[in-house]
Each structure stands twice: as structure tokens, then as C-alpha cells.
Amino acid sequence: MTLDPRGDLVALFRAVVDIESVSGNERELADQIERALRDSAHLEVLRDGDTVIARTQLGRAERVVVAGHLDTVPVAGNLPSRVEGELIYGRGTCDMKGGVAVMLACAVALREPSSDLTWIFYDHEEVESAANSLTRIAATRPELLAGDFAVLMEPSNARIEGGCQGTLRFTVTTTGRAAHSARAWMGHNAIHDAADVLDRLRNHQPEQPEVDGLRYHEGLNAVAIEGGIAGNVIPDRCTIAINYRFAPHRSVEEAKQYCRTVLDGYELTFTDAAAGARPGLDRPPAAAFLAAVGGEPSAKFGWTDVARFSALGVPAVNFGPGNPEKAHADDEFCPVADLFTCRDAMLRWLG
Amino acid sequence: MTLDPRGDLVALFRAVVDIESVSGNERELADQIERALRDSAHLEVLRDGDTVIARTQLGRAERVVVAGHLDTVPVAGNLPSRVEGELIYGRGTCDMKGGVAVMLACAVALREPSSDLTWIFYDHEEVESAANSLTRIAATRPELLAGDFAVLMEPSNARIEGGCQGTLRFTVTTTGRAAHSARAWMGHNAIHDAADVLDRLRNHQPEQPEVDGLRYHEGLNAVAIEGGIAGNVIPDRCTIAINYRFAPHRSVEEAKQYCRTVLDGYELTFTDAAAGARPGLDRPPAAAFLAAVGGEPSAKFGWTDVARFSALGVPAVNFGPGNPEKAHADDEFCPVADLFTCRDAMLRWLG
């Protein structure tokens, strides 16, 4: 199976889907993409591990970065792809081989783009952040990610989803005093004390702030709880794991402070944090992009790699085929129309 | 090492302690006890697995059953026994080889008891109830357990602790709807819902009823809680395990109904139940026992095998050397004085 970026877009998409590339197994797909791009004279093609980067060097005033990951979550009997009416089903159809196919087609087609372009096909996105090749490249060759504006072709129903919310994880542990449950009054029940923490979370009204014109929707939720020693012992510890999804007007530090206020009186142990990204739709390249795509942009709730670009000072948005709520679903699919909508918008914008 | 029930009580006690008999390994101790009892002409000695039963058949009007278990929880570097002043330390010193030593000494000494006597040295008490040899014997040879009054020589500070509280275990599960935590409003958080259950337990005032003249102290406690799918998912289930310790004026069914009232609106899944035992201090043999022991009897909070006798229609009390709060502790010990107090009281009562 070889990839033909100049041929039929649906055939290209299905070929990309049918090269299985679960995280850690991206090599074959990366090889095929590298081969498909190498014969375009207008592109400089670089390889870094299983990441393929192709870019123009036309001396344009601005550079746009377009990125998409090659890997998928594990296959669940949903390969090879299959067509049902106007939908194409299979692992990766939604997250995010539609974006990869559109990128391939546009990279080859846009020989004289209005901005210089950097196309990044990267590996290990669906795993821990440390393994994500963008983490490595940002550390070792940050110049490869540089640009004035970035588009992550993650599924967004072929509409612009600006920025992304940040995410913070922490634990709260209540402590008591163990005792035999037949003499409970000699101990202090730490699980009972967790009621106050859960009450505060239950009664908390998540904010829905507007940031750069987009409406975000925060969430502060217990995602795990664990406590108990034995069936006859008053528990002396109860640990609640909490996830705060915060709009991108807050920094990670401000998000932490917000949680400290909601849970005043408790010690918060932070275990994981990722900053959000402002939508950046006020930047110059964004205006032309909005005009090319049309429609109303909306806020991105889930965290995506746009935040990496944002952290590097590159405003970034999500724009790609497929419904993000179908990402990772066993019945994930992509509407054929989304592929053409996205391709045509990119060609209009950058052509 | 052989056991000499006619010799020094402290030496006998230490010899019993130093024959390691963690649950499942009671054979050596049972063999030694059987051998020590077989040369007493006034005793009929029976063996059932690793349980040794010795009894008189004197045609007395009443029969008193005295029982104690041979097994201990696992050794924790606390064998062999050691003496510190008036205390003897080591695994089993508190729970309950002091009682076993007193039983051995009394069984041999009481050749002409005022009541017929049944001495039961049994195995597998410190494990699940199904493995307890009293469960087997009650089912296969209940006549061996028959009597008018029973004394369990479990640690009770050498004072009478009447009856025992019952215990009930159940779970309550709250259910919600899973969703990505970046879009929490599309789900429903089951862990947050657990707050109401924990609030009710936290605000519940345990009763302290008087039963047959003794003051009990109930307890209704969460002993475990568990919920959560992943750090980025709104949890759809949270399960709370609850332990109700109830005074013996309630049956198991009444105890269940009580919990259903406290947690009205939730489904309770009962996983374990053991009836309590009324103290039975109004029965005829108890009066003489109270007089022989002296002091004020108190209620037993923890569940013990007195409940098995109670279920067979035999009122039963706890009376033995050692502080029950030291049972299973790595630094468990027995005051030497308790051994003599208990032995002398038994001889006074039954002699």
C-alpha cells in the first residue's frame, strides 16, 4: 500500500487509516508519508524518530505550522476501514487520520503558499506527555516548531475550535485515627470526613468564562476516591483525586490558587498540570483563516497539543475532520464531507 | 516441650504461647493439650480435627461449657515469649493463650465440679467463620456444644464482659454517567453523589442501649470507599462499604431495617451478618459466676464466639486474661496477675 497525495482524497484517507499505527507502531506510516512527500521539490523533508516534518522555505513574511499526530489508541476490531453511506468507520478515522490525509494532500498541492508552511506529522500523542515526540522536538530542535500561527488538525467537526482548556490534577487526603469498628468512638473516621470535600465539589458552580470572544466551560470533579483498611477497622485515610479543567484565561498557578480557595482548609497535592491555550483568534494569520473557513469558531474544552504551541509563543487552533466526541470510540468514524470541507478551507486560506 | 497442667501456671502459660499455632498450624498445640488431658480419669477426651474437647459426665443438674481458641494471628517477630516485670509479651499472650492455660489448669484440677463441665479447645477462630471448627461441630455434633451456660475465655481484663454486639456489612453504590472530564456537564458524577451517604453516616448518632443491665455502644461506619475510572473521566460508580455494629437487643433483620431507615432511598447490598448475643446474666449459673468473679460486669462490644453459643440457646459471656485492645497488636501481652485472677475465679465458681 502506497500513499498518493495527488489522487482521490477518500482513497488517500482510507490508505492512511488502513496502515495500523497504534502508539509505538508509527514507523510504517511515517515511512510512507516521508516517501510521499520526498518527491515534492517545494518541500524540505526532515525526519526525527518517527516524526516527519516538511516545510517550505520561500521567504514569506509569515510561517504557518500545521500539525497532526500519526498514532491511534489500540485497535478494537475496527480495522480495516469500512464505508457506510457518507461515513467511513475504523480506528483512527476520527482521531485523527482525516487531518493527516488532508495535511498530506495540501502539503503536496500548495506549491506557492501565501505563508511559508511547516507540516508536522508526529508520533506518540495518545500516550503520556513525556513520550510525545513534540516534547522531544520542542526541547531539542524548537526551531522546527516555530511559526506565527499553528493549526492542529484534531477532530473539531471541520469547524474552528480555539485554544484549549488547561487541566490540573491533585489529591486531597483526609486523615483520622484507626480503631476497631466495634469501638468506633476510639477512632476517627477519615472516610466520613471526605463528605465535606465531596459536598464542596458537588455544590461548586463551574465557571463559563469568555476568553478572546470564545465561551469556555470549566469543570471541577472528583475522578477517584479510595479509602479503607479492613471491614472491621475505622479508616484513618481517604484520598480523593480531583481534576480541574480550566479556561485558558488562567495560568496553571492561578488554577491551583482557584482550587485552594474552593477547598480552603485542605492540603492539595498537585500531581499533574498542563496549561491551556488562548484561542489567539486576534492574531493576523487567524483573520484570514477565519474568513477561509467561515462559520462561528467555538472553544475547545479538551486539552490538545495546541497548548504546546501556545507555550512556545505560537497561537494555535484546532481544525479538523470528525466529531471529537467520537475520538477513541470503538465506532469512531469520519464523515466524508468533513475531509473535503477541511481540505478546501486550507487550500483557500493558504493558496 | 510438654505441657504440665498441674505445675506452675506461668510456666504452663509460656509453654502454650511458645508452641506457635498460627491459624492452620494448630496441630502441635492440639496434640500437646490432648496428651496433657488424657491422663485425667475424670475427663472424657474427644478429638475432632484439631479441636480437643474434654468433659465430665457426673450427672450434675447443669452443664457449663468453657471454650477458647488455640490459634493466633501471624507471628510478628514476637515469639518466643519474654517477661518484662509483671507482663508477659508475645504472639497469643493476649488473644488468647492465657485463657487456654487457665482452662488446662482448671480442667485437670476440677475433679469434682459443682456442674458438669465441657472444655473446648478449638482451631481456626482468627480466620473466616466458615473455617472456624465451631461452625463444623455445631453442624455435625451440636451435642458437644450443649450446656446451660458458656464462658468464652477471650481477653476481657479478667472481668466479665456480657454477650457481644452483632455485626452487619453492606455496600451502597451511587451511579452516574461517565463522560470526558473536559465536558463534565455531559456526565453525572457518582463520587459527588456519595457525599449524601457520607453526610448521613457522619451525622448519625450511634445508640447506646442498655440490654439486660449492660450498656452497649453501637457504631455505623463507612469502612471502605472506592470509585473512579481514569483521571480524565467523570466516574459513573462509587461504592461505599459500611459496617454496623449493633447491640444484642436487635436481631440481624432488625439491624438491617435500622440501616435501611438511616439510608432511606438507597439500595443496601448486605454482604455479611453475624447476630449478637444477649449477656444472659439473668440465667441461674450466671449468678454464682458473678459472685465468684466479683466486680461489675460490662458489655462486650466486639463480636466473639459467644454468639455461636447464644444461637444454640446457650447464654454465654466473655471472661479471660488480657486487655482486648491489645489483641493482634505486635506488642500484645498478658499481665501475670490476670492469669491467677481468672484461674482462681473459675476454681471458686466451679469447685
PDB file of N, CA and C in Angstrom, chain B residues 197-246:
ATOM      1  N   VAL B 197     -24.449  10.122  51.216  1.00  0.00           N
ATOM      2  CA  VAL B 197     -24.344   8.917  52.050  1.00  0.00           C
ATOM      3  C   VAL B 197     -23.380   9.180  53.208  1.00  0.00           C
ATOM      4  N   LEU B 198     -22.244   9.769  52.888  1.00  0.00           N
ATOM      5  CA  LEU B 198     -21.242  10.030  53.936  1.00  0.00           C
ATOM      6  C   LEU B 198     -21.750  11.063  54.939  1.00  0.00           C
ATOM      7  N   ASP B 199     -22.501  12.048  54.438  1.00  0.00           N
ATOM      8  CA  ASP B 199     -23.095  13.034  55.350  1.00  0.00           C
ATOM      9  C   ASP B 199     -24.015  12.350  56.360  1.00  0.00           C
ATOM     10  N   ARG B 200     -24.819  11.427  55.859  1.00  0.00           N
ATOM     11  CA  ARG B 200     -25.742  10.757  56.791  1.00  0.00           C
ATOM     12  C   ARG B 200     -24.990   9.944  57.828  1.00  0.00           C
ATOM     13  N   LEU B 201     -23.917   9.277  57.406  1.00  0.00           N
ATOM     14  CA  LEU B 201     -23.140   8.476  58.359  1.00  0.00           C
ATOM     15  C   LEU B 201     -22.438   9.388  59.368  1.00  0.00           C
ATOM     16  N   ARG B 202     -21.926  10.495  58.852  1.00  0.00           N
ATOM     17  CA  ARG B 202     -21.207  11.430  59.718  1.00  0.00           C
ATOM     18  C   ARG B 202     -22.127  12.046  60.765  1.00  0.00           C
ATOM     19  N   ASN B 203     -23.380  12.313  60.361  1.00  0.00           N
ATOM     20  CA  ASN B 203     -24.321  12.961  61.274  1.00  0.00           C
ATOM     21  C   ASN B 203     -25.092  11.973  62.143  1.00  0.00           C
ATOM     22  N   HIS B 204     -24.937  10.698  61.855  1.00  0.00           N
ATOM     23  CA  HIS B 204     -25.682   9.685  62.603  1.00  0.00           C
ATOM     24  C   HIS B 204     -25.162   9.589  64.041  1.00  0.00           C
ATOM     25  N   GLN B 205     -26.086   9.591  64.990  1.00  0.00           N
ATOM     26  CA  GLN B 205     -25.701   9.451  66.392  1.00  0.00           C
ATOM     27  C   GLN B 205     -25.873   8.000  66.807  1.00  0.00           C
ATOM     28  N   PRO B 206     -24.798   7.269  67.036  1.00  0.00           N
ATOM     29  CA  PRO B 206     -24.945   5.854  67.395  1.00  0.00           C
ATOM     30  C   PRO B 206     -25.648   5.697  68.739  1.00  0.00           C
ATOM     31  N   GLU B 207     -26.488   4.691  68.834  1.00  0.00           N
ATOM     32  CA  GLU B 207     -27.239   4.463  70.076  1.00  0.00           C
ATOM     33  C   GLU B 207     -26.370   3.732  71.093  1.00  0.00           C
ATOM     34  N   GLN B 208     -26.737   3.918  72.363  1.00  0.00           N
ATOM     35  CA  GLN B 208     -26.022   3.247  73.459  1.00  0.00           C
ATOM     36  C   GLN B 208     -27.045   2.550  74.351  1.00  0.00           C
ATOM     37  N   PRO B 209     -27.711   1.552  73.819  1.00  0.00           N
ATOM     38  CA  PRO B 209     -28.823   0.937  74.554  1.00  0.00           C
ATOM     39  C   PRO B 209     -28.343   0.074  75.730  1.00  0.00           C
ATOM     40  N   GLU B 210     -29.230  -0.035  76.733  1.00  0.00           N
ATOM     41  CA  GLU B 210     -28.961  -0.937  77.850  1.00  0.00           C
ATOM     42  C   GLU B 210     -29.704  -2.242  77.565  1.00  0.00           C
ATOM     43  N   VAL B 211     -28.977  -3.351  77.635  1.00  0.00           N
ATOM     44  CA  VAL B 211     -29.572  -4.656  77.359  1.00  0.00           C
ATOM     45  C   VAL B 211     -29.248  -5.574  78.537  1.00  0.00           C
ATOM     46  N   ASP B 212     -30.269  -6.080  79.187  1.00  0.00           N
ATOM     47  CA  ASP B 212     -30.080  -6.961  80.355  1.00  0.00           C
ATOM     48  C   ASP B 212     -29.140  -6.330  81.374  1.00  0.00           C
ATOM     49  N   GLY B 213     -29.254  -5.023  81.519  1.00  0.00           N
ATOM     50  CA  GLY B 213     -28.477  -4.347  82.549  1.00  0.00           C
ATOM     51  C   GLY B 213     -27.095  -3.894  82.121  1.00  0.00           C
ATOM     52  N   LEU B 214     -26.684  -4.200  80.906  1.00  0.00           N
ATOM     53  CA  LEU B 214     -25.362  -3.762  80.435  1.00  0.00           C
ATOM     54  C   LEU B 214     -25.519  -2.698  79.349  1.00  0.00           C
ATOM     55  N   ARG B 215     -24.595  -1.731  79.348  1.00  0.00           N
ATOM     56  CA  ARG B 215     -24.643  -0.623  78.403  1.00  0.00           C
ATOM     57  C   ARG B 215     -23.806  -0.963  77.165  1.00  0.00           C
ATOM     58  N   TYR B 216     -24.460  -1.056  76.021  1.00  0.00           N
ATOM     59  CA  TYR B 216     -23.734  -1.296  74.762  1.00  0.00           C
ATOM     60  C   TYR B 216     -23.475   0.026  74.060  1.00  0.00           C
ATOM     61  N   HIS B 217     -22.733  -0.027  72.977  1.00  0.00           N
ATOM     62  CA  HIS B 217     -22.380   1.192  72.249  1.00  0.00           C
ATOM     63  C   HIS B 217     -22.276   0.821  70.771  1.00  0.00           C
ATOM     64  N   GLU B 218     -23.268   1.257  70.021  1.00  0.00           N
ATOM     65  CA  GLU B 218     -23.301   0.875  68.615  1.00  0.00           C
ATOM     66  C   GLU B 218     -22.379   1.743  67.766  1.00  0.00           C
ATOM     67  N   GLY B 219     -22.248   1.378  66.514  1.00  0.00           N
ATOM     68  CA  GLY B 219     -21.446   2.164  65.577  1.00  0.00           C
ATOM     69  C   GLY B 219     -21.875   1.868  64.154  1.00  0.00           C
ATOM     70  N   LEU B 220     -21.975   2.931  63.351  1.00  0.00           N
ATOM     71  CA  LEU B 220     -22.364   2.780  61.938  1.00  0.00           C
ATOM     72  C   LEU B 220     -21.320   3.539  61.130  1.00  0.00           C
ATOM     73  N   ASN B 221     -20.455   2.811  60.461  1.00  0.00           N
ATOM     74  CA  ASN B 221     -19.278   3.438  59.855  1.00  0.00           C
ATOM     75  C   ASN B 221     -18.975   2.961  58.448  1.00  0.00           C
ATOM     76  N   ALA B 222     -18.626   3.903  57.598  1.00  0.00           N
ATOM     77  CA  ALA B 222     -18.005   3.540  56.327  1.00  0.00           C
ATOM     78  C   ALA B 222     -16.647   2.933  56.652  1.00  0.00           C
ATOM     79  N   VAL B 223     -16.362   1.772  56.099  1.00  0.00           N
ATOM     80  CA  VAL B 223     -15.053   1.155  56.316  1.00  0.00           C
ATOM     81  C   VAL B 223     -14.235   1.107  55.028  1.00  0.00           C
ATOM     82  N   ALA B 224     -14.871   1.399  53.900  1.00  0.00           N
ATOM     83  CA  ALA B 224     -14.132   1.474  52.633  1.00  0.00           C
ATOM     84  C   ALA B 224     -14.952   2.285  51.643  1.00  0.00           C
ATOM     85  N   ILE B 225     -14.240   2.908  50.709  1.00  0.00           N
ATOM     86  CA  ILE B 225     -14.910   3.621  49.625  1.00  0.00           C
ATOM     87  C   ILE B 225     -14.036   3.481  48.398  1.00  0.00           C
ATOM     88  N   GLU B 226     -14.668   3.361  47.259  1.00  0.00           N
ATOM     89  CA  GLU B 226     -13.923   3.125  46.024  1.00  0.00           C
ATOM     90  C   GLU B 226     -14.736   3.636  44.854  1.00  0.00           C
ATOM     91  N   GLY B 227     -14.082   4.403  44.001  1.00  0.00           N
ATOM     92  CA  GLY B 227     -14.750   4.881  42.798  1.00  0.00           C
ATOM     93  C   GLY B 227     -13.741   5.517  41.875  1.00  0.00           C
ATOM     94  N   GLY B 228     -14.091   5.583  40.583  1.00  0.00           N
ATOM     95  CA  GLY B 228     -13.206   6.237  39.633  1.00  0.00           C
ATOM     96  C   GLY B 228     -12.799   5.324  38.507  1.00  0.00           C
ATOM     97  N   ILE B 229     -12.731   5.885  37.308  1.00  0.00           N
ATOM     98  CA  ILE B 229     -12.410   5.117  36.099  1.00  0.00           C
ATOM     99  C   ILE B 229     -11.020   5.495  35.608  1.00  0.00           C
ATOM    100  N   ALA B 230     -10.792   6.779  35.455  1.00  0.00           N
ATOM    101  CA  ALA B 230      -9.496   7.275  34.982  1.00  0.00           C
ATOM    102  C   ALA B 230      -9.443   8.747  35.332  1.00  0.00           C
ATOM    103  N   GLY B 231      -8.249   9.300  35.234  1.00  0.00           N
ATOM    104  CA  GLY B 231      -8.040  10.680  35.653  1.00  0.00           C
ATOM    105  C   GLY B 231      -8.749  11.707  34.788  1.00  0.00           C
ATOM    106  N   ASN B 232      -9.269  11.288  33.638  1.00  0.00           N
ATOM    107  CA  ASN B 232      -9.951  12.233  32.754  1.00  0.00           C
ATOM    108  C   ASN B 232     -11.392  11.817  32.463  1.00  0.00           C
ATOM    109  N   VAL B 233     -11.967  11.034  33.375  1.00  0.00           N
ATOM    110  CA  VAL B 233     -13.332  10.531  33.160  1.00  0.00           C
ATOM    111  C   VAL B 233     -14.200  10.830  34.381  1.00  0.00           C
ATOM    112  N   ILE B 234     -15.390  11.365  34.139  1.00  0.00           N
ATOM    113  CA  ILE B 234     -16.362  11.549  35.213  1.00  0.00           C
ATOM    114  C   ILE B 234     -16.821  10.164  35.661  1.00  0.00           C
ATOM    115  N   PRO B 235     -16.671   9.847  36.946  1.00  0.00           N
ATOM    116  CA  PRO B 235     -16.938   8.478  37.408  1.00  0.00           C
ATOM    117  C   PRO B 235     -18.429   8.158  37.435  1.00  0.00           C
ATOM    118  N   ASP B 236     -18.742   6.948  37.003  1.00  0.00           N
ATOM    119  CA  ASP B 236     -20.156   6.554  36.927  1.00  0.00           C
ATOM    120  C   ASP B 236     -20.572   5.642  38.076  1.00  0.00           C
ATOM    121  N   ARG B 237     -19.635   5.295  38.977  1.00  0.00           N
ATOM    122  CA  ARG B 237     -19.967   4.446  40.121  1.00  0.00           C
ATOM    123  C   ARG B 237     -19.092   4.820  41.303  1.00  0.00           C
ATOM    124  N   CYS B 238     -19.688   4.726  42.478  1.00  0.00           N
ATOM    125  CA  CYS B 238     -18.904   4.857  43.705  1.00  0.00           C
ATOM    126  C   CYS B 238     -19.524   3.912  44.721  1.00  0.00           C
ATOM    127  N   THR B 239     -18.699   3.054  45.314  1.00  0.00           N
ATOM    128  CA  THR B 239     -19.219   2.063  46.251  1.00  0.00           C
ATOM    129  C   THR B 239     -18.650   2.302  47.642  1.00  0.00           C
ATOM    130  N   ILE B 240     -19.553   2.352  48.593  1.00  0.00           N
ATOM    131  CA  ILE B 240     -19.178   2.564  49.990  1.00  0.00           C
ATOM    132  C   ILE B 240     -19.499   1.289  50.762  1.00  0.00           C
ATOM    133  N   ALA B 241     -18.515   0.753  51.453  1.00  0.00           N
ATOM    134  CA  ALA B 241     -18.735  -0.412  52.315  1.00  0.00           C
ATOM    135  C   ALA B 241     -18.958   0.085  53.736  1.00  0.00           C
ATOM    136  N   ILE B 242     -19.998  -0.412  54.357  1.00  0.00           N
ATOM    137  CA  ILE B 242     -20.416   0.097  55.665  1.00  0.00           C
ATOM    138  C   ILE B 242     -20.511  -1.054  56.662  1.00  0.00           C
ATOM    139  N   ASN B 243     -20.073  -0.795  57.877  1.00  0.00           N
ATOM    140  CA  ASN B 243     -20.137  -1.793  58.941  1.00  0.00           C
ATOM    141  C   ASN B 243     -21.010  -1.251  60.069  1.00  0.00           C
ATOM    142  N   TYR B 244     -22.047  -2.002  60.413  1.00  0.00           N
ATOM    143  CA  TYR B 244     -22.906  -1.621  61.533  1.00  0.00           C
ATOM    144  C   TYR B 244     -22.663  -2.601  62.666  1.00  0.00           C
ATOM    145  N   ARG B 245     -22.217  -2.084  63.789  1.00  0.00           N
ATOM    146  CA  ARG B 245     -22.062  -2.895  65.000  1.00  0.00           C
ATOM    147  C   ARG B 245     -23.258  -2.586  65.875  1.00  0.00           C
ATOM    148  N   PHE B 246     -24.078  -3.607  66.152  1.00  0.00           N
ATOM    149  CA  PHE B 246     -25.348  -3.346  66.831  1.00  0.00           C
ATOM    150  C   PHE B 246     -25.479  -4.122  68.132  1.00  0.00           C
TER     151      PHE B 246
END
